[in-house]
PDB file of C-alpha atoms and ligand atoms in Angstrom:
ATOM      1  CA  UNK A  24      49.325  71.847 132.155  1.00 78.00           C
ATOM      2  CA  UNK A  25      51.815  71.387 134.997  1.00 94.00           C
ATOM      3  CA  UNK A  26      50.587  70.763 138.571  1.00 97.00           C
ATOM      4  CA  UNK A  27      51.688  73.847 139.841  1.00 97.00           C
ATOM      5  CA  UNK A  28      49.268  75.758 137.260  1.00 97.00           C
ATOM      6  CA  UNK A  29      46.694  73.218 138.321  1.00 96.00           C
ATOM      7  CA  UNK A  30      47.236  73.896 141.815  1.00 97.00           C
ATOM      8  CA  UNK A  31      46.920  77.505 140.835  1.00 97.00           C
ATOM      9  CA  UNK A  32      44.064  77.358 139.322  1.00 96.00           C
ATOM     10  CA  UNK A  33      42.144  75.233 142.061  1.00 97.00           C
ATOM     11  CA  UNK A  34      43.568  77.833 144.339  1.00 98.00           C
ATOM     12  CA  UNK A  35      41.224  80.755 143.039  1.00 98.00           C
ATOM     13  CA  UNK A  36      37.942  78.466 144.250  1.00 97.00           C
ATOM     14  CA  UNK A  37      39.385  77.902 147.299  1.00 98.00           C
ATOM     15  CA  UNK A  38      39.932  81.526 148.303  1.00 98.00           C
ATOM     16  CA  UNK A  39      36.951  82.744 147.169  1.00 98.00           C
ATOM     17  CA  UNK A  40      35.125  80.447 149.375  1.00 97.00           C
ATOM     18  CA  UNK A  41      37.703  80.790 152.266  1.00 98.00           C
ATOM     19  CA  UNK A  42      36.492  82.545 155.941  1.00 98.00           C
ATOM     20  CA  UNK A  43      39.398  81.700 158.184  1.00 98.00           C
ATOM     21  CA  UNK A  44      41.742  84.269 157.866  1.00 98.00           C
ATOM     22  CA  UNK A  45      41.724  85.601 161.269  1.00 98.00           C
ATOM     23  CA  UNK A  46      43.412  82.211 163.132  1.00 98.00           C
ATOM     24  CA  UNK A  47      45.700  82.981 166.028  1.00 98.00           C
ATOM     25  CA  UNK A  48      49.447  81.482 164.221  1.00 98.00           C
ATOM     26  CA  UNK A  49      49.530  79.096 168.115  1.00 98.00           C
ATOM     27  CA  UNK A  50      47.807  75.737 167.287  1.00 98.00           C
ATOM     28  CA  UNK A  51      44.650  75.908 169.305  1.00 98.00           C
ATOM     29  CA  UNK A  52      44.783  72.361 170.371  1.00 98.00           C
ATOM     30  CA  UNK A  53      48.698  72.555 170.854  1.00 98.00           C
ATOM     31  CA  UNK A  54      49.440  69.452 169.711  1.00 98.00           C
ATOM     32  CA  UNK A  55      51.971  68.467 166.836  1.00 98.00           C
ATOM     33  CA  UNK A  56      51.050  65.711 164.758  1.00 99.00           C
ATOM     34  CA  UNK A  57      54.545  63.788 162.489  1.00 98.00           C
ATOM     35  CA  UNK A  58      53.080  61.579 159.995  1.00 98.00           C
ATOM     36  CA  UNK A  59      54.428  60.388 156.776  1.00 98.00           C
ATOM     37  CA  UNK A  60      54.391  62.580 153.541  1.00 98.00           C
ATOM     38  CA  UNK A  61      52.526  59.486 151.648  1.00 98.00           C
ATOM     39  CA  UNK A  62      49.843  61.003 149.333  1.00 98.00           C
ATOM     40  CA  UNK A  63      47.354  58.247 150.719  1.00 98.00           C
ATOM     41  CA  UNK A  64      47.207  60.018 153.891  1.00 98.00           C
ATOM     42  CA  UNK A  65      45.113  62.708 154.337  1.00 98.00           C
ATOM     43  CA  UNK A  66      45.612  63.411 158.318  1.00 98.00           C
ATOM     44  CA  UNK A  67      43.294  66.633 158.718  1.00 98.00           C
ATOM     45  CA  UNK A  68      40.502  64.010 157.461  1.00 98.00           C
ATOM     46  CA  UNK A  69      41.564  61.050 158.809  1.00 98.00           C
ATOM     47  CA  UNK A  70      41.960  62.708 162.332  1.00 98.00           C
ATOM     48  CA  UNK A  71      39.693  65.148 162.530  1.00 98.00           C
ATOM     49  CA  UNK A  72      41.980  68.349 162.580  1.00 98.00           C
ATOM     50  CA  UNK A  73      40.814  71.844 162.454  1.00 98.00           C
ATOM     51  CA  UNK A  74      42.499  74.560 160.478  1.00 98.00           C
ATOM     52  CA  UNK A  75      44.572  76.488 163.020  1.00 98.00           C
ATOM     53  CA  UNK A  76      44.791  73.815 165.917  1.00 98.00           C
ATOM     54  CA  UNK A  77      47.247  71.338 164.697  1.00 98.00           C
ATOM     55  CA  UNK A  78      50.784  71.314 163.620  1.00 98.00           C
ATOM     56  CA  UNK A  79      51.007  68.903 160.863  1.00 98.00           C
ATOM     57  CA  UNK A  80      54.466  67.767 160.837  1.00 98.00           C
ATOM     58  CA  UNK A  81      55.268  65.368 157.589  1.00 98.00           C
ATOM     59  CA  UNK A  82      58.217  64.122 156.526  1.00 98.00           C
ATOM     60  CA  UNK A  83      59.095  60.549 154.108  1.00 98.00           C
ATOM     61  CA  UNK A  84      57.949  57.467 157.356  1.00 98.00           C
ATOM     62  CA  UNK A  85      57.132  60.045 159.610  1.00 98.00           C
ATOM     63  CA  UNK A  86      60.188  60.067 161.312  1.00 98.00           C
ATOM     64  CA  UNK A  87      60.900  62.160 164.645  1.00 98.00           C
ATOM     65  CA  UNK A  88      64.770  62.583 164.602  1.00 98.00           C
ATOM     66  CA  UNK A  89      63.827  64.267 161.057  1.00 98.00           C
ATOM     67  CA  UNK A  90      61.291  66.263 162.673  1.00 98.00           C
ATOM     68  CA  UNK A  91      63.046  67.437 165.146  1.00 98.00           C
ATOM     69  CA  UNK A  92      63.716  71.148 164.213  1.00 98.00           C
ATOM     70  CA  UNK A  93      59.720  71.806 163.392  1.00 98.00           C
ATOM     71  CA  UNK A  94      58.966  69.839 166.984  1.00 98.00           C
ATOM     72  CA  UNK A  95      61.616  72.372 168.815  1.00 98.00           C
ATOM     73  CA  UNK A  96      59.847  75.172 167.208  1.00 98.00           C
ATOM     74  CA  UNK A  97      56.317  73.724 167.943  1.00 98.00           C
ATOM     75  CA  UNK A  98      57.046  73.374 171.498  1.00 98.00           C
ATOM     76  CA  UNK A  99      59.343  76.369 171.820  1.00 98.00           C
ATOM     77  CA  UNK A 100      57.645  79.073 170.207  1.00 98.00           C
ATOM     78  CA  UNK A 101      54.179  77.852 169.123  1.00 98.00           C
ATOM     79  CA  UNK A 102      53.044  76.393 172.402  1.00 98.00           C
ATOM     80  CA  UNK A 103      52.288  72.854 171.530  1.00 98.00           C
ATOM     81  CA  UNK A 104      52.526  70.108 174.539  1.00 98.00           C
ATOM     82  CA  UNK A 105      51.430  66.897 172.762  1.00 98.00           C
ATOM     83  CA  UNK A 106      53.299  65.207 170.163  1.00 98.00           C
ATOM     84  CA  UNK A 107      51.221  61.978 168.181  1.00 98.00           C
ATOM     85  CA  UNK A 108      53.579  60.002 165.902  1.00 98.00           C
ATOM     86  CA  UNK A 109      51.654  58.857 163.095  1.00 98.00           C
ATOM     87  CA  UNK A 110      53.760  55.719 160.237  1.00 98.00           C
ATOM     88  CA  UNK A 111      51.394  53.111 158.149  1.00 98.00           C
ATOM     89  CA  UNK A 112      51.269  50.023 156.720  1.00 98.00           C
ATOM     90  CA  UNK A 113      52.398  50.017 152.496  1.00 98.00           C
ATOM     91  CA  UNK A 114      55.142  52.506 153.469  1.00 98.00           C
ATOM     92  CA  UNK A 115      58.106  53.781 151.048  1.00 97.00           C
ATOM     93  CA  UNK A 116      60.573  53.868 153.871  1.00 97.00           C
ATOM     94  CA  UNK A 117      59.616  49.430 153.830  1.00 97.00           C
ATOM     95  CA  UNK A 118      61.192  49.149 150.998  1.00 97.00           C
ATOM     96  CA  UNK A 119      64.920  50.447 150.810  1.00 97.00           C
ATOM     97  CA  UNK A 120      67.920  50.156 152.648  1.00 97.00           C
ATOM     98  CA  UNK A 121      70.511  53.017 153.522  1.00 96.00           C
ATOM     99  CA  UNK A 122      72.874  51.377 151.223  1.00 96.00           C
ATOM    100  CA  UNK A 123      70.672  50.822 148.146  1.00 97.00           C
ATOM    101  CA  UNK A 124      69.610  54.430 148.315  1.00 97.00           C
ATOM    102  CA  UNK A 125      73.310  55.680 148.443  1.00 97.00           C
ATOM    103  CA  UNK A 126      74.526  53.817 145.639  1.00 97.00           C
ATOM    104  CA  UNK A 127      71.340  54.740 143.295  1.00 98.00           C
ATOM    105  CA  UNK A 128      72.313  58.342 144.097  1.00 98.00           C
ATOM    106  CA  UNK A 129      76.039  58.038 143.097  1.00 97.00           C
ATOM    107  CA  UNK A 130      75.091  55.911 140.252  1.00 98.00           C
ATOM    108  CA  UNK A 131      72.528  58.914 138.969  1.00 98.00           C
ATOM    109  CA  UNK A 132      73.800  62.183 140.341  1.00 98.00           C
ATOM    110  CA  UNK A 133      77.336  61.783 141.025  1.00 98.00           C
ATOM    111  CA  UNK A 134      77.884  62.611 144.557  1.00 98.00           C
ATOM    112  CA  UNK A 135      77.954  60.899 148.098  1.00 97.00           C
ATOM    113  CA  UNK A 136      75.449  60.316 150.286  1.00 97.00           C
ATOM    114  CA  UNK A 137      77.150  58.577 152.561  1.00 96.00           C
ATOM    115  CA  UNK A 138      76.604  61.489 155.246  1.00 96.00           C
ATOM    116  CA  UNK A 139      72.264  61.033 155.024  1.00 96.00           C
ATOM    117  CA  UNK A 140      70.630  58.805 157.099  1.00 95.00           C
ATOM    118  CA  UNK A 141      67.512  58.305 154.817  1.00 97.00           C
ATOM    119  CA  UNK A 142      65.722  56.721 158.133  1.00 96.00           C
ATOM    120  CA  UNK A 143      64.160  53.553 156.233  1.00 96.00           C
ATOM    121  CA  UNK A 144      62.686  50.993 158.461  1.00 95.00           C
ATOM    122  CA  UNK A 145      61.825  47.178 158.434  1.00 95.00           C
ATOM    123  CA  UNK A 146      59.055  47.016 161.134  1.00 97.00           C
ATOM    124  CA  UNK A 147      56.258  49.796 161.242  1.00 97.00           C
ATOM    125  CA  UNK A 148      55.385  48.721 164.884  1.00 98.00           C
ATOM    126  CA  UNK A 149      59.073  48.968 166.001  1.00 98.00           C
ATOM    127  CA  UNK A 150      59.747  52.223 164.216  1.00 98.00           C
ATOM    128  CA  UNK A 151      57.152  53.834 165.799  1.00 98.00           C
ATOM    129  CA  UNK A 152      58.398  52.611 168.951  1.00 98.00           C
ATOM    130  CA  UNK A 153      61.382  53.691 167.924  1.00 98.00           C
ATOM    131  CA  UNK A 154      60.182  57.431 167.334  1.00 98.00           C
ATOM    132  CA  UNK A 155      59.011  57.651 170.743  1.00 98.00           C
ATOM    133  CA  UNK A 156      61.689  56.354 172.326  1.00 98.00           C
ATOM    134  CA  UNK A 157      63.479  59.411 170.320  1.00 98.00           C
ATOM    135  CA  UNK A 158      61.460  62.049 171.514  1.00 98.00           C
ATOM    136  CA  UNK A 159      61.416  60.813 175.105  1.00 98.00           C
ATOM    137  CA  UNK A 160      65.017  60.942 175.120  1.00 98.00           C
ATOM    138  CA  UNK A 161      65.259  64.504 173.662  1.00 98.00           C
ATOM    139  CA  UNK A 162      66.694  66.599 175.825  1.00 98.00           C
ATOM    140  CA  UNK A 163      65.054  69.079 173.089  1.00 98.00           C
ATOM    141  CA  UNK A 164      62.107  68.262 174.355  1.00 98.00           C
ATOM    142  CA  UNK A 165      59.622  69.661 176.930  1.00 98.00           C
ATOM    143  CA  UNK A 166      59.956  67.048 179.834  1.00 98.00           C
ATOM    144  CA  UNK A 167      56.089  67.906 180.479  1.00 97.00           C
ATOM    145  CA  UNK A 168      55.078  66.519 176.679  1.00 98.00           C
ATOM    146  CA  UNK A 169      56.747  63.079 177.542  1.00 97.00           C
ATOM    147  CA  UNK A 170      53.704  61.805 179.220  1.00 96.00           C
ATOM    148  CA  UNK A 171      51.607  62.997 176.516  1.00 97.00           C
ATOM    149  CA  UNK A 172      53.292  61.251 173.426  1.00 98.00           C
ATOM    150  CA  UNK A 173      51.210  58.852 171.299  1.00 98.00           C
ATOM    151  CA  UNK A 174      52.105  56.623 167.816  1.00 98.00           C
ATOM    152  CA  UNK A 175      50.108  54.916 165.918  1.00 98.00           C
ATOM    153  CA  UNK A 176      50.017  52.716 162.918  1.00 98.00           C
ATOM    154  CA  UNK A 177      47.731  54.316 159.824  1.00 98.00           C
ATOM    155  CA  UNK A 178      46.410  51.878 157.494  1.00 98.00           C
ATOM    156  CA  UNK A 179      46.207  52.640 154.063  1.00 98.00           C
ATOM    157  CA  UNK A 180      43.683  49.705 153.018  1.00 98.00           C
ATOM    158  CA  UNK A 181      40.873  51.263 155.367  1.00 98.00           C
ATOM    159  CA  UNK A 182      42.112  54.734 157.023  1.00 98.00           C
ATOM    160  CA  UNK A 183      42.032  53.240 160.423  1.00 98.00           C
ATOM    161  CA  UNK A 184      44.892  54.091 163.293  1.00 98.00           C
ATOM    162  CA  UNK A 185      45.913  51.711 165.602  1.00 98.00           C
ATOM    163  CA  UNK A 186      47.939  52.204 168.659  1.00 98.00           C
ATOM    164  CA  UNK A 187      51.208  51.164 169.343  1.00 98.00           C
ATOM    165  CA  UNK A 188      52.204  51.336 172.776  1.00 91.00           C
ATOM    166  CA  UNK A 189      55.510  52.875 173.561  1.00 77.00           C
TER     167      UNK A 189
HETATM  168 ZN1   ZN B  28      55.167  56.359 154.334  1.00 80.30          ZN
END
């Protein structure tokens, strides 16, 4: 059985027991949450998140310049003000470089990749940094939500976040 009949199939328990239909489509809390896509993560658990009040923005290290088109449309249509910039320890984006990446695609498929910046990182404490140092100097971004930016650091061993200040 494939995943996607798998997912399917767990789909037809979850609607019969579902009772949220009638969610306004604005996040209630307006906030937008980017966090990594890693499968260890499970940020509506880990943070506490309601259906309807979040935007869950994920993307591979949780990176904001990637995010920016879902932010823009967060803030710009959806109504959210806060932005929380979630990365964690044990992540993918530790352990390649631009470079490697770009040759192990024209090796396998090809083509160039010389145009993608795959967004890999070194330093999980800097790159968040980093991330909010991105958004703050958006111009596509709401100058109110620049005071109300948070990262953190998830960690995978224990589920914990820890701040990193800007
Ligand atoms: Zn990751």
């Amino acid at each position: 059985m494939s995943q996607a009949v798998a997912f399917a199939k767990s789909n037809e328990s979850y609607v019969k027991a579902f009772t949220q239909g009638d969610l306004a489509l604005p996040p209630s809390k307006a906030v937008a949450v980017v966090v990594c896509m890693d499968a260890r993560i499970d940020p509506a658990a880990a943070l506490g998140i309601d259906l309807g009040s979040t935007h869950v923005i994920r993307n591979a290290g949780g990176r904001t310049s990637d995010a920016l088109r879902s932010l823009i449309i967060s803030q710009q249509l959806l109504g959210t003000r806060e932005i929380v910039i979630i990365h964690h320890t044990d992540c993918g984006m530790l352990t390649f470089t631009d470079v490697e990446l770009r040759d192990k695609i024209h090796k396998e498929l090809y083509v160039h990749a010389d145009h993608i910046a795959f967004l890999p990182f070194s330093d999980i404490e800097k790159s968040v940094r980093d991330d909010i140092a991105f958004v703050k100097a958006s111009p596509y971004i709401l100058e109110e939500s620049k005071s109300k930016i948070t990262g953190y650091v998830y960690d995978v061993k224990n589920g914990k976040i820890t701040e990193v200040k800007a």
